[in-house]
Structures are given as C-alpha cells and as structure tokens.
Amino acid sequence: MTAETSRKPLPPFKAPAGLGYVEPGTYERVSAASPAIRVMTSLRQVSAGTIRPDATIAEATQTMIARGVRLLLVVDRDNLVVGLITARDTQGERPVRLVHEQGGRFEDLQVRDVMTPRDAIDLIEIRDVMRAEVRDIVATLKDQGRQHALVADTDPITAQIRICGIFSATQIGRQLGLPVQTFEVAKTFAEIQAALAKEY
C-alpha cells in the first residue's frame, strides 16, 4: 500500500443554520475541577504585553488598554524581564502616594517607580500547573493576594527560566461564567469562591 492510497479524507458535513465562529477572547467555559491549563493564557499562543521601565505610567495604562490586558512584563533592551506592572499599580493609590511623599508630577512617574521588581515576582512551575485544577489556581491567587499568577518553564537547551503563561482572576471568572469586572481582589475571589462552592 502506497502513502497515497493510505490517506483517508476526513468526512465533511454541511454547514447548519445558525453557524457561528470563534473569535479571539472567546473563553472556553470551565468548572472548578477542570484542568488548570484550560484557564492559562499561553505565551506560546498569545504574545506577552511588554513595556520598558523608563516609559511613563500613562503610557503603560494606554498599552494595557490597547492590548486588552491588565498586566505588562517590564523588559530591558535585551528583552529580559526586570519587573511587572498591573492596572492596579498605574491606577491605584500607589502613584498618588508617591507624588505626595516625594513631590513631582503624576505625569512624570515612570514604570520603574511603581512596578514589582523581578526579584519580588513569584512564579509557579508549568509542571505543577499540568497536574492542577482550576480550583487550585484560585487558591494560589488568593494565597498570594493577587489578580495574576505567572507560570514558568525552563529552556531544555539553555536552562534559562522563562515566563510561559499567565493566570488572570478576571479571565477565570469569565470562564466560570461570572461577571467579574473589578480590579478588587477581595470581591473577585468572593465571587469566584461562591461559584466554586455551588459545585459541592
């Protein structure tokens, strides 16, 4: 039997009425017991939002809005991660407090002034994620008191540790079917935990 004769065409079917299509940002619905990987944004499929440390926080906010994200990786000229910045960093009380304490103007504040530096970033291993469920990620976010968790793997050739995925409490809420629209961690987790409790 040749390679040509061993090929099997896939069976087609006619497009039905009411046919829709998937768009980017259409989230797959999940439950608390779903594999955690189903709620992770993979940086192998979606490019990371990045910004330089000398950008203004207004520029960071505009970059987040343009990309539809609430977290940016702060990178140097070699594209190595030196920190991260979130919408809570740029629009919360921290910038206002800095201006009040140190003087200067709000519009002069840079990303480096409010970002979380690299040595304060917590990472979770992709191998642990592959064994986890959605409820475990919610517990991790709650334990850290954060909206986001960063997932890392190790390059098998260079041994460099790289961020390969991002968990977002807001996205998890959407996939669980909750109208999570807030930056407030307490309210977000209260809504998610209430939904998870209904499954028991």
CSV table of C-alpha atoms in Angstrom, one decimal:
chain,number,residue,atom,x,y,z
A,1,MET,CA,0.0,0.0,0.0
A,2,THR,CA,1.5,3.4,-1.0
A,3,ALA,CA,1.4,6.5,1.1
A,4,GLU,CA,-1.1,8.0,-1.4
A,5,THR,CA,-3.6,5.1,-1.0
A,6,SER,CA,-3.3,5.0,2.8
A,7,ARG,CA,-4.6,8.6,3.2
A,8,LYS,CA,-8.2,8.9,4.4
A,9,PRO,CA,-10.1,12.1,3.6
A,10,LEU,CA,-12.0,13.5,6.6
A,11,PRO,CA,-15.8,13.3,6.4
A,12,PRO,CA,-17.3,16.7,5.6
A,13,PHE,CA,-20.8,17.8,6.8
A,14,LYS,CA,-23.0,20.7,5.6
A,15,ALA,CA,-22.9,23.9,7.5
A,16,PRO,CA,-26.1,24.2,9.5
A,17,ALA,CA,-28.3,27.2,10.1
A,18,GLY,CA,-27.1,29.4,13.0
A,19,LEU,CA,-23.5,28.7,12.2
A,20,GLY,CA,-21.2,30.8,14.3
A,21,TYR,CA,-17.4,31.3,14.6
A,22,VAL,CA,-14.9,31.6,17.3
A,23,GLU,CA,-13.2,34.9,17.9
A,24,PRO,CA,-10.1,35.7,19.9
A,25,GLY,CA,-11.0,36.3,23.5
A,26,THR,CA,-13.9,33.8,23.4
A,27,TYR,CA,-13.3,31.9,26.6
A,28,GLU,CA,-14.0,28.2,27.0
A,29,ARG,CA,-16.3,27.5,29.9
A,30,VAL,CA,-14.8,25.6,32.7
A,31,SER,CA,-15.7,24.2,36.2
A,32,ALA,CA,-13.7,24.1,39.4
A,33,ALA,CA,-12.4,20.6,38.6
A,34,SER,CA,-11.3,21.5,35.0
A,35,PRO,CA,-7.6,21.2,34.2
A,36,ALA,CA,-5.8,24.4,35.2
A,37,ILE,CA,-4.2,24.6,31.8
A,38,ARG,CA,-7.6,25.5,30.3
A,39,VAL,CA,-7.6,28.9,32.1
A,40,MET,CA,-4.0,29.8,31.4
A,41,THR,CA,-3.0,32.3,28.7
A,42,SER,CA,-0.1,30.6,27.0
A,43,LEU,CA,2.6,32.9,25.7
A,44,ARG,CA,3.3,30.4,23.0
A,45,GLN,CA,-0.1,31.3,21.5
A,46,VAL,CA,-0.5,35.0,22.6
A,47,SER,CA,2.4,37.4,22.7
A,48,ALA,CA,3.2,38.9,26.0
A,49,GLY,CA,2.4,42.6,26.6
A,50,THR,CA,5.7,44.3,27.4
A,51,ILE,CA,6.9,47.8,28.3
A,52,ARG,CA,10.2,49.5,29.1
A,53,PRO,CA,11.0,50.6,32.7
A,54,ASP,CA,11.5,54.2,31.5
A,55,ALA,CA,8.0,54.5,30.0
A,56,THR,CA,5.5,56.7,31.9
A,57,ILE,CA,2.7,55.1,33.8
A,58,ALA,CA,0.3,56.8,31.5
A,59,GLU,CA,2.0,55.0,28.6
A,60,ALA,CA,1.7,51.7,30.5
A,61,THR,CA,-2.0,52.3,31.0
A,62,GLN,CA,-2.6,53.1,27.3
A,63,THR,CA,-0.6,49.9,26.3
A,64,MET,CA,-2.8,47.8,28.6
A,65,ILE,CA,-6.0,49.4,27.2
A,66,ALA,CA,-4.8,48.8,23.6
A,67,ARG,CA,-4.0,45.2,24.3
A,68,GLY,CA,-7.0,44.5,26.5
A,69,VAL,CA,-4.8,43.3,29.4
A,70,ARG,CA,-4.2,44.4,33.0
A,71,LEU,CA,-0.6,43.2,33.3
A,72,LEU,CA,2.6,44.0,31.4
A,73,LEU,CA,6.0,42.5,31.7
A,74,VAL,CA,8.7,45.2,32.1
A,75,VAL,CA,11.7,44.3,29.9
A,76,ASP,CA,15.1,45.8,29.3
A,77,ARG,CA,16.8,46.3,26.0
A,78,ASP,CA,17.7,42.6,25.8
A,79,ASN,CA,14.1,41.7,26.4
A,80,LEU,CA,14.9,40.2,29.8
A,81,VAL,CA,12.2,40.7,32.4
A,82,VAL,CA,13.1,43.2,35.0
A,83,GLY,CA,9.6,43.5,36.6
A,84,LEU,CA,5.9,43.6,36.0
A,85,ILE,CA,3.3,46.3,36.2
A,86,THR,CA,-0.5,45.9,36.6
A,87,ALA,CA,-3.5,48.2,36.2
A,88,ARG,CA,-3.7,48.4,40.0
A,89,ASP,CA,-0.1,49.8,40.0
A,90,THR,CA,-0.9,52.5,37.5
A,91,GLN,CA,-4.4,53.5,38.5
A,92,GLY,CA,-4.5,52.7,42.2
A,93,GLU,CA,-3.3,54.7,45.2
A,94,ARG,CA,0.4,53.9,44.9
A,95,PRO,CA,1.2,56.6,42.2
A,96,VAL,CA,-0.8,59.2,44.2
A,97,ARG,CA,1.1,58.3,47.4
A,98,LEU,CA,4.5,58.5,45.6
A,99,VAL,CA,3.7,62.0,44.3
A,100,HIS,CA,2.5,63.1,47.7
A,101,GLU,CA,5.6,61.7,49.5
A,102,GLN,CA,8.3,62.5,47.0
A,103,GLY,CA,6.9,65.5,45.2
A,104,GLY,CA,7.0,65.9,41.4
A,105,ARG,CA,4.2,65.5,39.0
A,106,PHE,CA,2.0,62.5,38.4
A,107,GLU,CA,2.7,62.5,34.6
A,108,ASP,CA,6.4,62.2,35.3
A,109,LEU,CA,6.1,58.9,37.1
A,110,GLN,CA,7.8,56.1,35.3
A,111,VAL,CA,7.0,52.3,35.2
A,112,ARG,CA,10.2,51.6,37.3
A,113,ASP,CA,8.7,53.8,40.1
A,114,VAL,CA,5.6,51.6,40.7
A,115,MET,CA,6.5,48.2,39.1
A,116,THR,CA,7.0,45.0,41.0
A,117,PRO,CA,10.8,44.3,40.6
A,118,ARG,CA,11.9,40.9,39.2
A,119,ASP,CA,13.3,39.7,42.5
A,120,ALA,CA,9.8,40.1,44.1
A,121,ILE,CA,7.9,38.2,41.4
A,122,ASP,CA,6.5,34.8,42.4
A,123,LEU,CA,6.5,32.1,39.7
A,124,ILE,CA,4.8,28.7,39.5
A,125,GLU,CA,6.2,25.8,37.6
A,126,ILE,CA,4.4,24.6,34.4
A,127,ARG,CA,4.8,21.0,35.6
A,128,ASP,CA,2.8,21.8,38.7
A,129,VAL,CA,0.1,23.6,36.5
A,130,MET,CA,-0.2,20.5,34.4
A,131,ARG,CA,-1.3,18.5,37.4
A,132,ALA,CA,-3.5,21.2,38.9
A,133,GLU,CA,-7.2,22.0,38.6
A,134,VAL,CA,-8.9,25.4,38.2
A,135,ARG,CA,-9.7,25.5,42.0
A,136,ASP,CA,-6.0,25.1,42.8
A,137,ILE,CA,-5.2,28.2,40.7
A,138,VAL,CA,-7.9,30.2,42.5
A,139,ALA,CA,-6.4,29.1,45.8
A,140,THR,CA,-3.0,30.1,44.7
A,141,LEU,CA,-4.1,33.6,43.6
A,142,LYS,CA,-6.0,34.0,46.9
A,143,ASP,CA,-3.0,32.9,48.9
A,144,GLN,CA,-0.8,35.4,47.1
A,145,GLY,CA,-3.5,38.2,47.3
A,146,ARG,CA,-3.0,38.9,43.6
A,147,GLN,CA,-5.0,39.2,40.4
A,148,HIS,CA,-2.4,37.3,38.3
A,149,ALA,CA,0.0,34.4,38.6
A,150,LEU,CA,2.9,33.9,36.3
A,151,VAL,CA,3.9,30.4,35.0
A,152,ALA,CA,7.5,29.5,34.2
A,153,ASP,CA,9.3,26.7,32.4
A,154,THR,CA,13.0,26.0,31.8
A,155,ASP,CA,14.5,26.0,28.4
A,156,PRO,CA,15.9,22.5,27.9
A,157,ILE,CA,18.9,23.7,25.9
A,158,THR,CA,19.9,27.0,27.6
A,159,ALA,CA,18.5,26.2,31.1
A,160,GLN,CA,17.1,29.7,31.1
A,161,ILE,CA,13.9,30.1,33.1
A,162,ARG,CA,11.1,31.8,31.0
A,163,ILE,CA,7.6,33.0,31.7
A,164,CYS,CA,5.4,30.8,29.5
A,165,GLY,CA,1.9,31.6,30.8
A,166,ILE,CA,-0.3,33.9,32.8
A,167,PHE,CA,-3.3,33.2,35.0
A,168,SER,CA,-5.8,36.1,35.5
A,169,ALA,CA,-8.6,36.0,38.1
A,170,THR,CA,-10.7,38.1,35.8
A,171,GLN,CA,-10.4,35.5,33.0
A,172,ILE,CA,-11.0,32.6,35.3
A,173,GLY,CA,-14.2,34.4,36.5
A,174,ARG,CA,-15.3,34.8,32.8
A,175,GLN,CA,-14.6,31.1,32.1
A,176,LEU,CA,-16.6,30.0,35.2
A,177,GLY,CA,-19.4,32.2,34.0
A,178,LEU,CA,-19.1,35.0,36.5
A,179,PRO,CA,-19.4,38.8,35.7
A,180,VAL,CA,-16.0,39.7,37.2
A,181,GLN,CA,-15.3,43.3,36.1
A,182,THR,CA,-13.4,44.6,39.1
A,183,PHE,CA,-9.7,45.0,40.0
A,184,GLU,CA,-10.6,44.4,43.6
A,185,VAL,CA,-9.1,41.2,44.7
A,186,ALA,CA,-11.5,40.6,47.6
A,187,LYS,CA,-14.6,41.0,45.6
A,188,THR,CA,-13.2,38.9,42.7
A,189,PHE,CA,-12.3,36.0,44.9
A,190,ALA,CA,-15.6,36.2,46.8
A,191,GLU,CA,-17.5,35.8,43.5
A,192,ILE,CA,-15.3,33.0,42.3
A,193,GLN,CA,-15.4,31.1,45.6
A,194,ALA,CA,-19.2,31.4,45.7
A,195,ALA,CA,-19.4,29.8,42.3
A,196,LEU,CA,-17.0,27.1,43.3
A,197,ALA,CA,-19.0,26.4,46.5
A,198,LYS,CA,-22.1,25.7,44.4
A,199,GLU,CA,-20.4,22.7,42.8
A,200,TYR,CA,-20.0,20.8,46.1
